[in-house]
PDB file of C-alpha atoms and ligand atoms in Angstrom:
ATOM      1  CA  MET A 211       0.013  -0.069  -0.266  1.00  0.00           C
ATOM      2  CA  GLU A 212       1.308   3.446  -0.957  1.00  0.00           C
ATOM      3  CA  LEU A 213       2.121   5.761   1.821  1.00  0.00           C
ATOM      4  CA  THR A 214       3.158   9.107   2.193  1.00  0.00           C
ATOM      5  CA  ILE A 215       3.587  11.392   5.253  1.00  0.00           C
ATOM      6  CA  ASP A 216       2.972  14.867   4.715  1.00  0.00           C
ATOM      7  CA  GLY A 217       4.331  17.484   6.813  1.00  0.00           C
ATOM      8  CA  VAL A 218       2.784  15.942   9.911  1.00  0.00           C
ATOM      9  CA  ARG A 219       3.299  17.012  13.400  1.00  0.00           C
ATOM     10  CA  THR A 220       1.551  16.859  16.636  1.00  0.00           C
ATOM     11  CA  ARG A 221       2.133  17.932  20.207  1.00  0.00           C
ATOM     12  CA  LEU A 222       1.754  16.201  23.276  1.00  0.00           C
ATOM     13  CA  GLY A 223       2.283  17.690  26.588  1.00  0.00           C
ATOM     14  CA  GLY A 224       2.261  20.824  24.950  1.00  0.00           C
ATOM     15  CA  ARG A 225       5.394  20.056  23.216  1.00  0.00           C
ATOM     16  CA  TRP A 226       5.945  19.281  19.207  1.00  0.00           C
ATOM     17  CA  VAL A 227       7.093  15.689  19.437  1.00  0.00           C
ATOM     18  CA  VAL A 228       6.339  14.982  15.944  1.00  0.00           C
ATOM     19  CA  ASP A 229       7.139  18.356  13.761  1.00  0.00           C
ATOM     20  CA  GLY A 230       6.931  18.710  10.406  1.00  0.00           C
ATOM     21  CA  ILE A 231       7.739  15.152   8.733  1.00  0.00           C
ATOM     22  CA  ASP A 232       7.963  14.385   5.038  1.00  0.00           C
ATOM     23  CA  ALA A 233       8.882  10.636   4.242  1.00  0.00           C
ATOM     24  CA  THR A 234       7.698   8.487   1.504  1.00  0.00           C
ATOM     25  CA  PRO A 235       8.654   5.002   2.668  1.00  0.00           C
ATOM     26  CA  PRO A 236       8.565   2.308  -0.060  1.00  0.00           C
ATOM     27  CA  THR A 237       5.592   0.646  -1.112  1.00  0.00           C
ATOM     28  CA  GLY A 238       5.896  -3.203  -0.149  1.00  0.00           C
ATOM     29  CA  ALA A 239       9.307  -2.843   1.298  1.00  0.00           C
ATOM     30  CA  LEU A 240      10.416  -2.814   5.048  1.00  0.00           C
ATOM     31  CA  THR A 241      11.405   0.404   6.131  1.00  0.00           C
ATOM     32  CA  GLY A 242      13.147   0.810   9.747  1.00  0.00           C
ATOM     33  CA  LEU A 243      12.254   4.071  11.914  1.00  0.00           C
ATOM     34  CA  LEU A 244      15.135   4.953  14.224  1.00  0.00           C
ATOM     35  CA  GLY A 245      16.310   7.274  16.694  1.00  0.00           C
ATOM     36  CA  PRO A 246      17.050   7.755  20.368  1.00  0.00           C
ATOM     37  CA  ASN A 247      14.194   7.300  23.214  1.00  0.00           C
ATOM     38  CA  GLY A 248      11.855  10.088  23.025  1.00  0.00           C
ATOM     39  CA  SER A 249      12.343  10.942  19.474  1.00  0.00           C
ATOM     40  CA  GLY A 250       8.601  10.758  18.315  1.00  0.00           C
ATOM     41  CA  LYS A 251       8.625   6.766  16.760  1.00  0.00           C
ATOM     42  CA  THR A 252       6.033   5.590  18.853  1.00  0.00           C
ATOM     43  CA  THR A 253       3.799   8.963  17.861  1.00  0.00           C
ATOM     44  CA  LEU A 254       4.738   8.861  14.525  1.00  0.00           C
ATOM     45  CA  LEU A 255       3.503   5.223  14.257  1.00  0.00           C
ATOM     46  CA  ARG A 256       0.601   6.103  16.040  1.00  0.00           C
ATOM     47  CA  LEU A 257      -0.074   8.929  13.352  1.00  0.00           C
ATOM     48  CA  ILE A 258       0.571   6.390  10.785  1.00  0.00           C
ATOM     49  CA  ALA A 259      -2.242   4.001  11.938  1.00  0.00           C
ATOM     50  CA  GLY A 260      -5.108   6.818  12.386  1.00  0.00           C
ATOM     51  CA  LEU A 261      -4.814   6.536  16.247  1.00  0.00           C
ATOM     52  CA  LEU A 262      -3.900   9.973  16.231  1.00  0.00           C
ATOM     53  CA  THR A 263      -4.849  12.680  14.114  1.00  0.00           C
ATOM     54  CA  PRO A 264      -2.353  15.122  12.937  1.00  0.00           C
ATOM     55  CA  GLU A 265      -2.533  19.202  14.076  1.00  0.00           C
ATOM     56  CA  GLY A 266      -1.020  19.787  11.033  1.00  0.00           C
ATOM     57  CA  GLY A 267       0.182  17.975   7.558  1.00  0.00           C
ATOM     58  CA  ALA A 268      -1.980  14.344   6.425  1.00  0.00           C
ATOM     59  CA  VAL A 269      -0.840  10.627   6.567  1.00  0.00           C
ATOM     60  CA  LEU A 270      -1.899   9.681   3.391  1.00  0.00           C
ATOM     61  CA  VAL A 271      -2.861   6.118   1.973  1.00  0.00           C
ATOM     62  CA  GLY A 272      -3.333   4.562  -1.143  1.00  0.00           C
ATOM     63  CA  ARG A 273      -6.908   3.273  -1.809  1.00  0.00           C
ATOM     64  CA  ALA A 274      -8.168  -0.165  -1.158  1.00  0.00           C
ATOM     65  CA  ASP A 275      -9.526  -1.146  -4.793  1.00  0.00           C
ATOM     66  CA  PRO A 276      -6.823   1.586  -6.768  1.00  0.00           C
ATOM     67  CA  ASP A 277      -8.366   3.727  -9.478  1.00  0.00           C
ATOM     68  CA  PRO A 278      -5.110   4.964 -11.378  1.00  0.00           C
ATOM     69  CA  ALA A 279      -7.016   8.547 -11.276  1.00  0.00           C
ATOM     70  CA  ALA A 280      -7.784   7.900  -7.506  1.00  0.00           C
ATOM     71  CA  ALA A 281      -5.699  10.327  -4.889  1.00  0.00           C
ATOM     72  CA  PRO A 282      -4.560   8.953  -1.916  1.00  0.00           C
ATOM     73  CA  VAL A 283      -6.857   9.532   1.162  1.00  0.00           C
ATOM     74  CA  PRO A 284      -6.236  10.677   4.519  1.00  0.00           C
ATOM     75  CA  VAL A 285      -5.482   7.507   7.065  1.00  0.00           C
ATOM     76  CA  HIS A 286      -7.805   9.396   9.840  1.00  0.00           C
ATOM     77  CA  THR A 287     -10.757   9.832   7.657  1.00  0.00           C
ATOM     78  CA  LEU A 288     -10.552   5.706   7.127  1.00  0.00           C
ATOM     79  CA  GLY A 289     -13.884   3.978   8.801  1.00  0.00           C
ATOM     80  CA  ARG A 290     -12.381   2.064  11.931  1.00  0.00           C
ATOM     81  CA  ARG A 291     -13.166  -1.258   9.824  1.00  0.00           C
ATOM     82  CA  ALA A 292     -11.546  -0.358   6.653  1.00  0.00           C
ATOM     83  CA  ARG A 293      -8.648   0.999   8.586  1.00  0.00           C
ATOM     84  CA  ALA A 294      -8.450  -2.697  10.796  1.00  0.00           C
ATOM     85  CA  ARG A 295      -8.443  -4.638   7.695  1.00  0.00           C
ATOM     86  CA  ARG A 296      -6.160  -2.416   6.097  1.00  0.00           C
ATOM     87  CA  ILE A 297      -3.545  -1.447   8.682  1.00  0.00           C
ATOM     88  CA  ALA A 298      -2.101  -3.081  11.877  1.00  0.00           C
ATOM     89  CA  LEU A 299      -0.094  -1.619  14.379  1.00  0.00           C
ATOM     90  CA  LEU A 300       1.974  -4.074  17.097  1.00  0.00           C
ATOM     91  CA  GLU A 301       2.185  -1.585  19.963  1.00  0.00           C
ATOM     92  CA  GLN A 302       5.160  -1.586  22.492  1.00  0.00           C
ATOM     93  CA  GLU A 303       3.841  -4.324  24.989  1.00  0.00           C
ATOM     94  CA  SER A 304       1.708  -3.794  27.478  1.00  0.00           C
ATOM     95  CA  ALA A 305       1.602  -6.065  30.792  1.00  0.00           C
ATOM     96  CA  SER A 306      -2.046  -7.906  30.194  1.00  0.00           C
ATOM     97  CA  THR A 307      -3.263 -10.798  32.058  1.00  0.00           C
ATOM     98  CA  VAL A 308      -6.666 -11.551  29.839  1.00  0.00           C
ATOM     99  CA  PRO A 309      -7.713 -15.128  30.329  1.00  0.00           C
ATOM    100  CA  LEU A 310      -6.998 -15.935  26.743  1.00  0.00           C
ATOM    101  CA  SER A 311      -5.616 -19.028  24.628  1.00  0.00           C
ATOM    102  CA  VAL A 312      -2.800 -17.954  22.472  1.00  0.00           C
ATOM    103  CA  ARG A 313      -5.096 -19.176  19.808  1.00  0.00           C
ATOM    104  CA  GLU A 314      -7.702 -16.908  20.792  1.00  0.00           C
ATOM    105  CA  VAL A 315      -5.697 -13.982  21.004  1.00  0.00           C
ATOM    106  CA  VAL A 316      -4.654 -14.599  17.588  1.00  0.00           C
ATOM    107  CA  ALA A 317      -7.931 -14.802  16.662  1.00  0.00           C
ATOM    108  CA  LEU A 318      -8.431 -10.963  17.678  1.00  0.00           C
ATOM    109  CA  GLY A 319      -6.890 -10.042  14.384  1.00  0.00           C
ATOM    110  CA  ARG A 320      -9.479 -11.303  12.382  1.00  0.00           C
ATOM    111  CA  ILE A 321     -12.366  -9.157  14.289  1.00  0.00           C
ATOM    112  CA  PRO A 322     -12.724  -7.114  11.229  1.00  0.00           C
ATOM    113  CA  TYR A 323     -13.297  -9.563   8.652  1.00  0.00           C
ATOM    114  CA  ARG A 324     -15.980 -11.345  10.648  1.00  0.00           C
ATOM    115  CA  THR A 325     -19.392 -12.004   9.595  1.00  0.00           C
ATOM    116  CA  LEU A 326     -22.571 -10.372  10.974  1.00  0.00           C
ATOM    117  CA  TRP A 327     -22.801 -14.304  12.876  1.00  0.00           C
ATOM    118  CA  GLY A 328     -19.308 -13.989  13.931  1.00  0.00           C
ATOM    119  CA  ALA A 329     -17.796 -16.634  11.740  1.00  0.00           C
ATOM    120  CA  ASP A 330     -14.286 -16.031  10.224  1.00  0.00           C
ATOM    121  CA  PRO A 331     -14.351 -16.312   6.673  1.00  0.00           C
ATOM    122  CA  ASP A 332     -11.088 -17.737   6.313  1.00  0.00           C
ATOM    123  CA  ASP A 333     -10.923 -20.204   8.792  1.00  0.00           C
ATOM    124  CA  GLY A 334      -7.326 -21.178   8.127  1.00  0.00           C
ATOM    125  CA  ALA A 335      -5.588 -17.635   8.837  1.00  0.00           C
ATOM    126  CA  VAL A 336      -4.724 -18.026  12.524  1.00  0.00           C
ATOM    127  CA  ASP A 337      -2.565 -21.163  11.894  1.00  0.00           C
ATOM    128  CA  ARG A 338      -1.153 -18.984   8.943  1.00  0.00           C
ATOM    129  CA  ALA A 339      -0.085 -16.380  11.334  1.00  0.00           C
ATOM    130  CA  LEU A 340       0.989 -18.494  14.059  1.00  0.00           C
ATOM    131  CA  ASP A 341       3.149 -20.821  11.787  1.00  0.00           C
ATOM    132  CA  ASN A 342       4.597 -17.422  10.160  1.00  0.00           C
ATOM    133  CA  ALA A 343       5.429 -15.606  13.731  1.00  0.00           C
ATOM    134  CA  ARG A 344       7.003 -19.178  14.941  1.00  0.00           C
ATOM    135  CA  ALA A 345       4.527 -19.294  17.500  1.00  0.00           C
ATOM    136  CA  THR A 346       2.159 -22.765  16.580  1.00  0.00           C
ATOM    137  CA  HIS A 347       3.953 -24.791  19.522  1.00  0.00           C
ATOM    138  CA  LEU A 348       2.320 -21.934  21.936  1.00  0.00           C
ATOM    139  CA  ALA A 349      -1.363 -21.983  20.400  1.00  0.00           C
ATOM    140  CA  ASP A 350      -3.297 -23.964  23.001  1.00  0.00           C
ATOM    141  CA  ARG A 351      -1.004 -22.181  26.189  1.00  0.00           C
ATOM    142  CA  ALA A 352      -2.694 -19.577  28.256  1.00  0.00           C
ATOM    143  CA  TRP A 353      -1.484 -16.039  27.061  1.00  0.00           C
ATOM    144  CA  SER A 354      -0.988 -15.051  30.863  1.00  0.00           C
ATOM    145  CA  ASP A 355       1.280 -17.495  31.290  1.00  0.00           C
ATOM    146  CA  LEU A 356       3.750 -16.785  28.502  1.00  0.00           C
ATOM    147  CA  SER A 357       7.223 -15.283  28.849  1.00  0.00           C
ATOM    148  CA  GLY A 358       7.999 -11.944  27.216  1.00  0.00           C
ATOM    149  CA  GLY A 359       9.482 -13.045  24.063  1.00  0.00           C
ATOM    150  CA  GLU A 360       6.566 -15.573  23.466  1.00  0.00           C
ATOM    151  CA  ARG A 361       3.997 -13.013  24.036  1.00  0.00           C
ATOM    152  CA  GLN A 362       6.048 -10.921  21.652  1.00  0.00           C
ATOM    153  CA  ARG A 363       5.369 -13.860  18.999  1.00  0.00           C
ATOM    154  CA  VAL A 364       2.034 -13.900  19.786  1.00  0.00           C
ATOM    155  CA  HIS A 365       1.586  -9.801  19.180  1.00  0.00           C
ATOM    156  CA  ILE A 366       3.292 -10.222  15.933  1.00  0.00           C
ATOM    157  CA  ALA A 367       0.995 -13.361  15.204  1.00  0.00           C
ATOM    158  CA  ARG A 368      -1.870 -11.164  15.830  1.00  0.00           C
ATOM    159  CA  ALA A 369      -1.018  -8.393  13.498  1.00  0.00           C
ATOM    160  CA  LEU A 370      -0.188 -10.619  10.590  1.00  0.00           C
ATOM    161  CA  ALA A 371      -4.031 -12.494  10.935  1.00  0.00           C
ATOM    162  CA  GLN A 372      -4.998  -8.854  10.561  1.00  0.00           C
ATOM    163  CA  GLU A 373      -3.762  -9.333   7.012  1.00  0.00           C
ATOM    164  CA  PRO A 374      -2.923  -5.662   6.782  1.00  0.00           C
ATOM    165  CA  ASP A 375      -1.465  -3.898   3.437  1.00  0.00           C
ATOM    166  CA  LEU A 376       0.259  -1.503   5.704  1.00  0.00           C
ATOM    167  CA  LEU A 377       2.338  -3.341   9.107  1.00  0.00           C
ATOM    168  CA  LEU A 378       3.313  -0.940  11.720  1.00  0.00           C
ATOM    169  CA  LEU A 379       5.769  -2.695  14.255  1.00  0.00           C
ATOM    170  CA  ASP A 380       6.728  -0.693  17.116  1.00  0.00           C
ATOM    171  CA  GLU A 381       9.788  -2.707  18.348  1.00  0.00           C
ATOM    172  CA  PRO A 382       9.038  -5.669  17.240  1.00  0.00           C
ATOM    173  CA  THR A 383      12.360  -7.855  18.298  1.00  0.00           C
ATOM    174  CA  ASN A 384      11.709  -6.749  21.730  1.00  0.00           C
ATOM    175  CA  HIS A 385      12.399  -9.734  24.288  1.00  0.00           C
ATOM    176  CA  LEU A 386      13.138 -11.948  21.332  1.00  0.00           C
ATOM    177  CA  ASP A 387      16.534 -14.138  21.461  1.00  0.00           C
ATOM    178  CA  VAL A 388      18.793 -13.598  18.366  1.00  0.00           C
ATOM    179  CA  SER A 389      17.197 -16.519  16.551  1.00  0.00           C
ATOM    180  CA  ALA A 390      13.842 -14.889  17.167  1.00  0.00           C
ATOM    181  CA  GLN A 391      14.858 -11.596  15.909  1.00  0.00           C
ATOM    182  CA  LEU A 392      16.492 -12.759  12.809  1.00  0.00           C
ATOM    183  CA  SER A 393      13.612 -14.935  11.449  1.00  0.00           C
ATOM    184  CA  VAL A 394      10.441 -12.251  12.383  1.00  0.00           C
ATOM    185  CA  LEU A 395      12.713  -9.782  10.353  1.00  0.00           C
ATOM    186  CA  ALA A 396      13.889 -11.995   7.495  1.00  0.00           C
ATOM    187  CA  PHE A 397      10.176 -13.015   7.566  1.00  0.00           C
ATOM    188  CA  VAL A 398       8.452  -9.407   7.765  1.00  0.00           C
ATOM    189  CA  ARG A 399      10.884  -8.178   5.107  1.00  0.00           C
ATOM    190  CA  GLY A 400       9.752 -10.901   2.620  1.00  0.00           C
ATOM    191  CA  LEU A 401       5.848  -9.712   3.128  1.00  0.00           C
ATOM    192  CA  PRO A 402       4.611  -7.905   0.379  1.00  0.00           C
ATOM    193  CA  THR A 403       3.394  -5.620   2.907  1.00  0.00           C
ATOM    194  CA  THR A 404       4.574  -2.142   3.186  1.00  0.00           C
ATOM    195  CA  THR A 405       6.492  -2.254   6.653  1.00  0.00           C
ATOM    196  CA  VAL A 406       7.244   0.484   9.017  1.00  0.00           C
ATOM    197  CA  ALA A 407       9.199  -1.067  11.938  1.00  0.00           C
ATOM    198  CA  ALA A 408      10.134   1.005  15.071  1.00  0.00           C
ATOM    199  CA  LEU A 409      13.885  -0.406  15.833  1.00  0.00           C
ATOM    200  CA  HIS A 410      16.285   0.326  18.363  1.00  0.00           C
ATOM    201  CA  ASP A 411      19.098  -2.088  16.996  1.00  0.00           C
ATOM    202  CA  LEU A 412      20.828  -0.358  14.176  1.00  0.00           C
ATOM    203  CA  ASN A 413      22.506  -3.504  13.013  1.00  0.00           C
ATOM    204  CA  LEU A 414      18.656  -5.461  12.777  1.00  0.00           C
ATOM    205  CA  ALA A 415      18.398  -1.970  10.510  1.00  0.00           C
ATOM    206  CA  ALA A 416      21.004  -2.089   8.305  1.00  0.00           C
ATOM    207  CA  THR A 417      20.707  -5.971   7.938  1.00  0.00           C
ATOM    208  CA  PHE A 418      17.058  -6.266   6.850  1.00  0.00           C
ATOM    209  CA  CYS A 419      15.475  -2.413   6.262  1.00  0.00           C
ATOM    210  CA  ASP A 420      15.142  -1.189   2.625  1.00  0.00           C
ATOM    211  CA  HIS A 421      14.772   1.780   3.878  1.00  0.00           C
ATOM    212  CA  VAL A 422      15.353   4.053   6.897  1.00  0.00           C
ATOM    213  CA  LEU A 423      13.571   7.150   8.377  1.00  0.00           C
ATOM    214  CA  VAL A 424      15.933   8.553  11.330  1.00  0.00           C
ATOM    215  CA  LEU A 425      14.298  11.002  13.925  1.00  0.00           C
ATOM    216  CA  SER A 426      15.848  13.474  16.194  1.00  0.00           C
ATOM    217  CA  ASP A 427      13.891  15.377  18.615  1.00  0.00           C
ATOM    218  CA  GLY A 428      10.412  14.838  16.613  1.00  0.00           C
ATOM    219  CA  HIS A 429      12.162  15.944  13.262  1.00  0.00           C
ATOM    220  CA  LEU A 430      13.600  13.551  10.506  1.00  0.00           C
ATOM    221  CA  ALA A 431      17.497  13.761  10.509  1.00  0.00           C
ATOM    222  CA  ALA A 432      17.879  11.640   7.678  1.00  0.00           C
ATOM    223  CA  ALA A 433      16.008   8.848   5.338  1.00  0.00           C
ATOM    224  CA  GLY A 434      17.169   6.386   2.972  1.00  0.00           C
ATOM    225  CA  ASP A 435      19.037   3.267   2.179  1.00  0.00           C
ATOM    226  CA  PRO A 436      20.814   2.112   5.088  1.00  0.00           C
ATOM    227  CA  ARG A 437      23.943   1.848   3.354  1.00  0.00           C
ATOM    228  CA  GLU A 438      23.887   5.365   2.506  1.00  0.00           C
ATOM    229  CA  VAL A 439      22.350   6.671   5.839  1.00  0.00           C
ATOM    230  CA  LEU A 440      23.946   4.902   8.766  1.00  0.00           C
ATOM    231  CA  ARG A 441      27.342   6.818   8.838  1.00  0.00           C
ATOM    232  CA  PRO A 442      29.227   7.588  11.912  1.00  0.00           C
ATOM    233  CA  ASP A 443      28.860  11.243  11.735  1.00  0.00           C
ATOM    234  CA  LEU A 444      25.160  10.954  11.386  1.00  0.00           C
ATOM    235  CA  ILE A 445      24.872   8.317  14.376  1.00  0.00           C
ATOM    236  CA  ARG A 446      27.120  10.465  16.323  1.00  0.00           C
ATOM    237  CA  ALA A 447      25.091  13.405  15.636  1.00  0.00           C
ATOM    238  CA  VAL A 448      21.721  11.691  16.484  1.00  0.00           C
ATOM    239  CA  TYR A 449      22.438   9.402  19.457  1.00  0.00           C
ATOM    240  CA  GLY A 450      25.858  11.076  20.824  1.00  0.00           C
ATOM    241  CA  VAL A 451      27.946   7.783  20.439  1.00  0.00           C
ATOM    242  CA  ASP A 452      31.052   7.197  18.588  1.00  0.00           C
ATOM    243  CA  CYS A 453      31.664   4.089  16.466  1.00  0.00           C
ATOM    244  CA  ASP A 454      32.707   2.539  13.149  1.00  0.00           C
ATOM    245  CA  VAL A 455      30.832   1.309  10.160  1.00  0.00           C
ATOM    246  CA  LEU A 456      32.150  -1.899   8.481  1.00  0.00           C
ATOM    247  CA  THR A 457      31.207  -3.685   5.534  1.00  0.00           C
ATOM    248  CA  HIS A 458      29.770  -7.096   6.124  1.00  0.00           C
ATOM    249  CA  PRO A 459      31.864  -9.604   4.181  1.00  0.00           C
ATOM    250  CA  ARG A 460      29.557 -11.499   2.422  1.00  0.00           C
ATOM    251  CA  THR A 461      26.333  -9.203   2.292  1.00  0.00           C
ATOM    252  CA  GLY A 462      27.893  -6.008   1.997  1.00  0.00           C
ATOM    253  CA  ARG A 463      25.546  -4.114   4.321  1.00  0.00           C
ATOM    254  CA  PRO A 464      26.804  -2.102   7.070  1.00  0.00           C
ATOM    255  CA  VAL A 465      27.944  -3.332  10.337  1.00  0.00           C
ATOM    256  CA  ILE A 466      27.965  -0.644  12.900  1.00  0.00           C
ATOM    257  CA  ALA A 467      31.009  -1.397  15.820  1.00  0.00           C
ATOM    258  CA  PHE A 468      30.795   0.431  18.971  1.00  0.00           C
ATOM    259  CA  ALA A 469      33.631   0.413  21.742  1.00  0.00           C
ATOM    260  CA  ALA A 470      33.164   1.434  25.138  1.00  0.00           C
ATOM    261  CA  GLN A 471      33.119   5.087  25.799  1.00  0.00           C
ATOM    262  CA  GLU A 472      32.296   7.527  28.410  1.00  0.00           C
ATOM    263  CA  PRO A 473      28.791   7.967  28.957  1.00  0.00           C
ATOM    264  CA  ALA A 474      27.519  11.193  27.999  1.00  0.00           C
ATOM    265  CA  ARG A 475      25.999  13.319  30.341  1.00  0.00           C
ATOM    266  CA  ASP A 476      23.258  14.482  28.432  1.00  0.00           C
ATOM    267  CA  THR A 477      23.157  13.453  24.655  1.00  0.00           C
ATOM    268  CA  SER A 478      21.124  16.219  23.458  1.00  0.00           C
ATOM    269  CA  HIS A 479      23.131  18.825  24.609  1.00  0.00           C
ATOM    270  CA  SER A 480      26.872  17.673  24.358  1.00  0.00           C
ATOM    271  CA  ARG A 481      26.810  16.455  20.942  1.00  0.00           C
ATOM    272  CA  GLU A 482      30.027  17.267  19.244  1.00  0.00           C
ATOM    273  CA  THR A 483      29.013  16.246  15.588  1.00  0.00           C
ATOM    274  CA  THR A 484      25.713  18.240  14.728  1.00  0.00           C
ATOM    275  CA  LEU A 485      23.507  16.960  12.732  1.00  0.00           C
ATOM    276  CA  GLU A 486      24.500  19.761   9.856  1.00  0.00           C
ATOM    277  CA  ASP A 487      27.698  18.619  10.224  1.00  0.00           C
ATOM    278  CA  ALA A 488      26.387  15.047   9.433  1.00  0.00           C
ATOM    279  CA  ARG A 489      24.413  16.042   6.136  1.00  0.00           C
TER     280      ARG A 489
HETATM  281  N1  ATP B 573       0.771  11.077  26.515  1.00  0.00           N
HETATM  282  C1  ATP B 573       1.866  11.812  26.259  1.00  0.00           C
HETATM  283  N2  ATP B 573       1.667  13.044  26.926  1.00  0.00           N
HETATM  284  C2  ATP B 573       2.532  14.071  26.524  1.00  0.00           C
HETATM  285  N3  ATP B 573       3.879  13.458  26.149  1.00  0.00           N
HETATM  286  C3  ATP B 573       4.312  12.475  25.963  1.00  0.00           C
HETATM  287  C4  ATP B 573       2.897  11.326  25.838  1.00  0.00           C
HETATM  288  N4  ATP B 573       3.217  10.538  25.164  1.00  0.00           N
HETATM  289  C5  ATP B 573       4.485  10.762  24.497  1.00  0.00           C
HETATM  290  N5  ATP B 573       4.811  11.697  25.063  1.00  0.00           N
HETATM  291  C6  ATP B 573       6.489  12.314  24.964  1.00  0.00           C
HETATM  292  O1  ATP B 573       6.412  12.682  23.207  1.00  0.00           O
HETATM  293  C7  ATP B 573       7.974  12.154  23.117  1.00  0.00           C
HETATM  294  C8  ATP B 573       8.145  11.170  22.218  1.00  0.00           C
HETATM  295  O2  ATP B 573       7.813  10.090  22.441  1.00  0.00           O
HETATM  296  P1  ATP B 573       7.509   8.345  21.879  1.00  0.00           P
HETATM  297  O3  ATP B 573       7.159   7.679  22.571  1.00  0.00           O
HETATM  298  O4  ATP B 573       6.849   8.795  20.102  1.00  0.00           O
HETATM  299  O5  ATP B 573       9.262   8.621  21.505  1.00  0.00           O
HETATM  300  P2  ATP B 573       9.808   7.297  21.027  1.00  0.00           P
HETATM  301  O6  ATP B 573      11.136   7.640  20.007  1.00  0.00           O
HETATM  302  O7  ATP B 573       8.790   6.128  20.807  1.00  0.00           O
HETATM  303  O8  ATP B 573      10.653   6.511  22.494  1.00  0.00           O
HETATM  304  P3  ATP B 573      11.200   5.130  22.565  1.00  0.00           P
HETATM  305  O9  ATP B 573      12.779   4.991  22.061  1.00  0.00           O
HETATM  306  O10 ATP B 573      11.714   5.427  24.360  1.00  0.00           O
HETATM  307  O11 ATP B 573       9.977   4.213  22.919  1.00  0.00           O
HETATM  308  C9  ATP B 573       8.630  12.165  24.549  1.00  0.00           C
HETATM  309  O12 ATP B 573       9.678  12.898  24.612  1.00  0.00           O
HETATM  310  C10 ATP B 573       7.180  11.671  25.211  1.00  0.00           C
HETATM  311  O13 ATP B 573       7.744  11.508  26.570  1.00  0.00           O
END
């Protein structure tokens, strides 16, 4: 699904936390949304999902039945059911003790497709989603008994069960072991869906993302191919840390190597390299 972020800005708590972002994540590809804590990633994902209405600008999405002459529509004007069929947002995990089985939690993703009688027209969708999130072995377990990583897989399965055209993932690798991180991102990258994933791990972004957006204090600091964007000067300007960027000997992708360093007291004010320098 086409996605255009057009000058989007919004305030939370009286402060501009997303402040005039223009971006066009490539259709059908995996875009990494990067940036330090508090830089606005979750807020931008909620704006893209239509859960927040921007104070300025708009998030535009392609129509469900594309008519070449039809213009994209602002996401917050879509009805709730139409939005739920087209856009899935996996939010950062909230502690919840709902008395449901894993299969029942994943089936919640099918609600937008249920008929008036509550039937799911595709009775294989839940099993497929469980399989793709490597969570089939958990299907009959109680949701409340799962570990953090197991819950994360089930959250991903529920988002996949929605079979969205636009998949939004807020730190999808949180709690996952390295094997699950690699397999989940490899799977997500292979989807035909336009996907935007907030990621903290720059190496996972460098390895799997086709495109990255880097946020800094609510602004877009850089956007493009991770091989061009993830440079030491940009990383220093945005995160306030030194690193070396190597090239993976087999994939040619960037490998970001950090060494132990003096912790910065306040990265928002002590950065020696500014964003202007990095550009
Ligand atoms: N409901 C709210 N009211 C006031 N301020 C908020 C609210 N929600 C978020 N913020 C602030 O907005 C800023 C952006 O938050 P956001 O969660 O979008 O950042 P983030 O990049 O996702 O951070 P993290 O990497 O820590 O998850 C932060 O400074 C946060 O404190």
